[in-house]
Amino acid sequence: RLPAIERGAVGLVEIPPGTPALTPFLPSGLIAPFPALASAASGLGHVTIVLDADGTLRQHLPVIRFGDTYYMSLAVEALRQWLDVPRSQVRLLIGDGLTVGDLRIPLGTDMSIGIDPYGVYRALPSISMIDLLRGEESALRRVEGRIAVVGATATGVGDRYRSSYAASQPGVGYFAATIDNLVSGRFLRQGLDV
């Protein structure tokens, strides 16, 4: 166990009697942030993605199990901090859902949630990092009091994935949409079988 990554662990995990311990996705390894970043971070979360069989990114794993510990995703950690919920009040009930304070996130049988990507990239506001670094007032006002996700968006730079709406979207757009889905409660829910 690495002490730095323990800050990304779920506060309480409960497995009701008779419920199988669901582990649909088990990572084979872990890449931890370098020590200076880990010690400066106010929290940590996994950024693992799983593509559907057709190569499309539609789901999010709010928690993953590594060893004997369940870790929150970057999106859940951002939500936890946004809501100012102590880590001890993040509860995973296997076979049911995840609660962050008073907010309940129902999980599918594969422990995932469906993500509404809000259409093509830039459906959510974006700001040039250069404008922020230059200290431009308009850019600073746009991020003040908000969750900001930083990442590369230029074609050929960074990670890109196919979504339900576009052949190529930057990974930062996926994470921003996922965080917004959680904060707003707009994540997709599985419908009834007909």
Coordinates of C-alpha atoms in Angstrom, one line a residue:
R1 CA 0.0 0.0 0.0
L2 CA 1.2 3.5 -0.9
P3 CA 0.4 6.1 1.7
A4 CA -0.3 8.8 -0.9
I5 CA -3.0 6.8 -2.7
E6 CA -4.8 6.0 0.5
R7 CA -6.3 9.5 0.3
G8 CA -8.3 8.2 -2.7
A9 CA -9.8 5.3 -0.8
V10 CA -13.6 5.0 -0.1
G11 CA -14.4 5.7 3.5
L12 CA -16.7 2.7 4.2
V13 CA -17.3 -0.4 2.1
E14 CA -20.3 -2.6 3.0
I15 CA -21.1 -6.0 1.4
P16 CA -24.6 -7.1 2.5
P17 CA -24.8 -10.8 3.4
G18 CA -25.4 -12.9 0.3
T19 CA -24.2 -10.3 -2.0
P20 CA -21.3 -11.4 -4.2
A21 CA -18.2 -9.2 -4.0
L22 CA -18.5 -7.5 -7.5
T23 CA -15.2 -7.1 -9.2
P24 CA -16.0 -6.7 -12.9
F25 CA -12.9 -4.7 -13.5
L26 CA -9.6 -5.5 -11.7
P27 CA -6.6 -3.3 -12.7
S28 CA -3.4 -5.2 -13.1
G29 CA -1.3 -2.4 -11.8
L30 CA -1.1 1.1 -10.5
I31 CA 0.7 4.2 -11.6
A32 CA 0.8 6.6 -8.7
P33 CA 1.5 10.4 -9.1
F34 CA 5.1 11.4 -8.5
P35 CA 5.7 12.3 -4.9
A36 CA 5.7 16.1 -5.2
L37 CA 2.4 16.1 -7.0
A38 CA 0.9 13.5 -4.6
S39 CA 1.9 15.5 -1.5
A40 CA 0.6 18.8 -3.0
A41 CA -2.8 17.4 -4.0
S42 CA -5.8 17.9 -1.8
G43 CA -7.1 14.5 -2.9
L44 CA -6.5 11.7 -5.3
G45 CA -8.7 9.7 -7.6
H46 CA -8.3 7.1 -10.3
V47 CA -8.5 8.0 -14.0
T48 CA -9.2 4.5 -15.3
I49 CA -11.4 4.3 -18.3
V50 CA -13.0 1.2 -19.9
L51 CA -14.2 1.3 -23.5
D52 CA -17.2 -0.6 -24.7
A53 CA -16.7 -3.4 -27.2
D54 CA -17.1 -1.0 -30.1
G55 CA -14.4 1.3 -28.7
T56 CA -16.8 3.9 -27.5
L57 CA -16.5 5.5 -24.0
R58 CA -19.9 5.5 -22.5
Q59 CA -19.5 4.4 -18.9
H60 CA -17.6 5.7 -15.8
L61 CA -16.3 3.6 -12.9
P62 CA -16.9 5.7 -9.8
V63 CA -14.9 3.2 -7.8
I64 CA -12.4 0.5 -8.6
R65 CA -10.9 -2.2 -6.5
F66 CA -7.2 -2.5 -6.3
G67 CA -6.0 -5.2 -3.8
D68 CA -8.3 -5.1 -0.9
T69 CA -9.2 -1.4 -1.2
Y70 CA -11.8 0.5 -3.2
Y71 CA -10.6 3.8 -4.7
M72 CA -12.8 6.7 -5.8
S73 CA -12.5 8.1 -9.3
L74 CA -11.1 11.6 -10.0
A75 CA -14.7 12.7 -10.7
V76 CA -16.0 11.3 -7.3
E77 CA -13.1 12.9 -5.5
A78 CA -13.9 16.2 -7.2
L79 CA -17.6 15.8 -6.2
R80 CA -16.6 14.9 -2.6
Q81 CA -14.5 18.1 -2.3
W82 CA -17.1 20.3 -4.0
L83 CA -19.7 19.1 -1.5
D84 CA -17.2 19.4 1.3
V85 CA -17.9 15.8 2.5
P86 CA -15.3 14.1 4.7
R87 CA -13.9 10.9 3.2
S88 CA -15.4 9.0 6.1
Q89 CA -18.8 9.9 4.7
V90 CA -18.2 8.2 1.3
R91 CA -19.9 4.9 1.5
L92 CA -19.9 2.1 -1.1
L93 CA -22.7 -0.5 -0.7
I94 CA -21.8 -3.3 -3.0
G95 CA -24.7 -4.3 -5.2
D96 CA -26.5 -1.0 -4.6
G97 CA -24.6 2.3 -5.0
L98 CA -22.2 4.9 -3.7
T99 CA -23.1 7.7 -1.4
V100 CA -21.2 10.9 -1.0
G101 CA -22.6 12.6 2.0
D102 CA -26.4 12.8 1.3
L103 CA -26.0 12.2 -2.5
R104 CA -26.7 8.7 -3.7
I105 CA -25.2 7.4 -7.0
P106 CA -26.8 4.2 -8.1
L107 CA -24.3 1.8 -9.7
G108 CA -25.0 -0.8 -12.3
T109 CA -24.2 -4.5 -11.8
D110 CA -20.7 -3.7 -13.3
M111 CA -20.3 -0.9 -10.7
S112 CA -20.4 1.7 -13.4
I113 CA -22.7 4.6 -14.3
G114 CA -23.7 5.8 -17.8
I115 CA -22.3 9.2 -18.7
D116 CA -24.2 11.8 -20.6
P117 CA -21.4 13.5 -22.7
Y118 CA -23.7 16.5 -23.5
G119 CA -23.0 16.2 -27.2
V120 CA -19.9 17.3 -28.9
Y121 CA -16.8 18.6 -27.1
R122 CA -17.1 22.2 -25.9
A123 CA -20.7 21.6 -24.8
L124 CA -19.2 22.6 -21.4
P125 CA -17.3 25.9 -21.1
S126 CA -13.6 25.8 -21.8
I127 CA -10.9 28.4 -21.2
S128 CA -7.4 28.7 -22.7
M129 CA -4.7 27.8 -20.1
I130 CA -2.6 30.6 -21.6
D131 CA -5.3 33.1 -20.6
L132 CA -5.3 31.7 -17.0
L133 CA -1.5 31.8 -16.8
R134 CA -1.5 35.4 -18.0
G135 CA -3.9 36.2 -15.3
E136 CA -6.6 37.6 -17.6
E137 CA -9.5 38.8 -15.4
S138 CA -12.2 37.4 -17.7
A139 CA -10.7 33.9 -17.6
L140 CA -10.1 34.0 -13.8
R141 CA -13.7 35.1 -13.2
R142 CA -15.0 32.2 -15.3
V143 CA -13.3 29.6 -13.0
E144 CA -13.7 31.3 -9.7
G145 CA -15.9 29.1 -7.4
R146 CA -16.1 26.3 -9.9
I147 CA -14.5 22.9 -10.5
A148 CA -11.8 23.3 -13.2
V149 CA -10.5 20.3 -15.1
V150 CA -7.2 20.9 -16.8
G151 CA -6.1 19.0 -19.9
A152 CA -5.0 19.0 -23.5
T153 CA -7.6 19.5 -26.2
A154 CA -5.5 19.9 -29.4
T155 CA -5.9 17.2 -32.0
G156 CA -2.8 14.9 -31.7
V157 CA -2.1 15.9 -28.1
G158 CA -3.3 14.0 -25.1
D159 CA -5.9 11.3 -24.9
R160 CA -8.9 11.1 -27.2
Y161 CA -11.9 8.8 -27.2
R162 CA -14.9 8.1 -29.3
S163 CA -18.2 9.1 -27.6
S164 CA -21.8 8.6 -28.4
Y165 CA -21.8 11.9 -30.2
A166 CA -18.3 12.3 -31.8
A167 CA -15.6 10.2 -33.3
S168 CA -12.9 11.9 -31.3
Q169 CA -13.2 13.9 -28.1
P170 CA -10.4 14.8 -25.6
G171 CA -10.2 12.9 -22.4
V172 CA -10.5 16.1 -20.4
G173 CA -13.9 16.6 -21.9
Y174 CA -15.0 13.1 -20.7
F175 CA -13.8 13.9 -17.2
A176 CA -15.4 17.3 -17.2
A177 CA -18.8 15.8 -18.4
T178 CA -18.5 13.1 -15.8
I179 CA -17.9 15.5 -13.0
D180 CA -20.8 17.7 -14.2
N181 CA -23.0 14.6 -14.4
L182 CA -22.3 13.8 -10.8
V183 CA -22.6 17.3 -9.5
S184 CA -25.9 17.9 -11.3
G185 CA -27.2 14.3 -10.9
R186 CA -27.7 14.0 -14.7
F187 CA -25.8 10.7 -15.2
L188 CA -27.6 8.1 -17.2
R189 CA -29.6 5.4 -15.5
Q190 CA -30.2 1.9 -16.8
G191 CA -33.7 1.4 -18.0
L192 CA -36.0 -1.5 -17.4
D193 CA -35.6 -4.6 -19.5
V194 CA -38.5 -5.0 -21.9

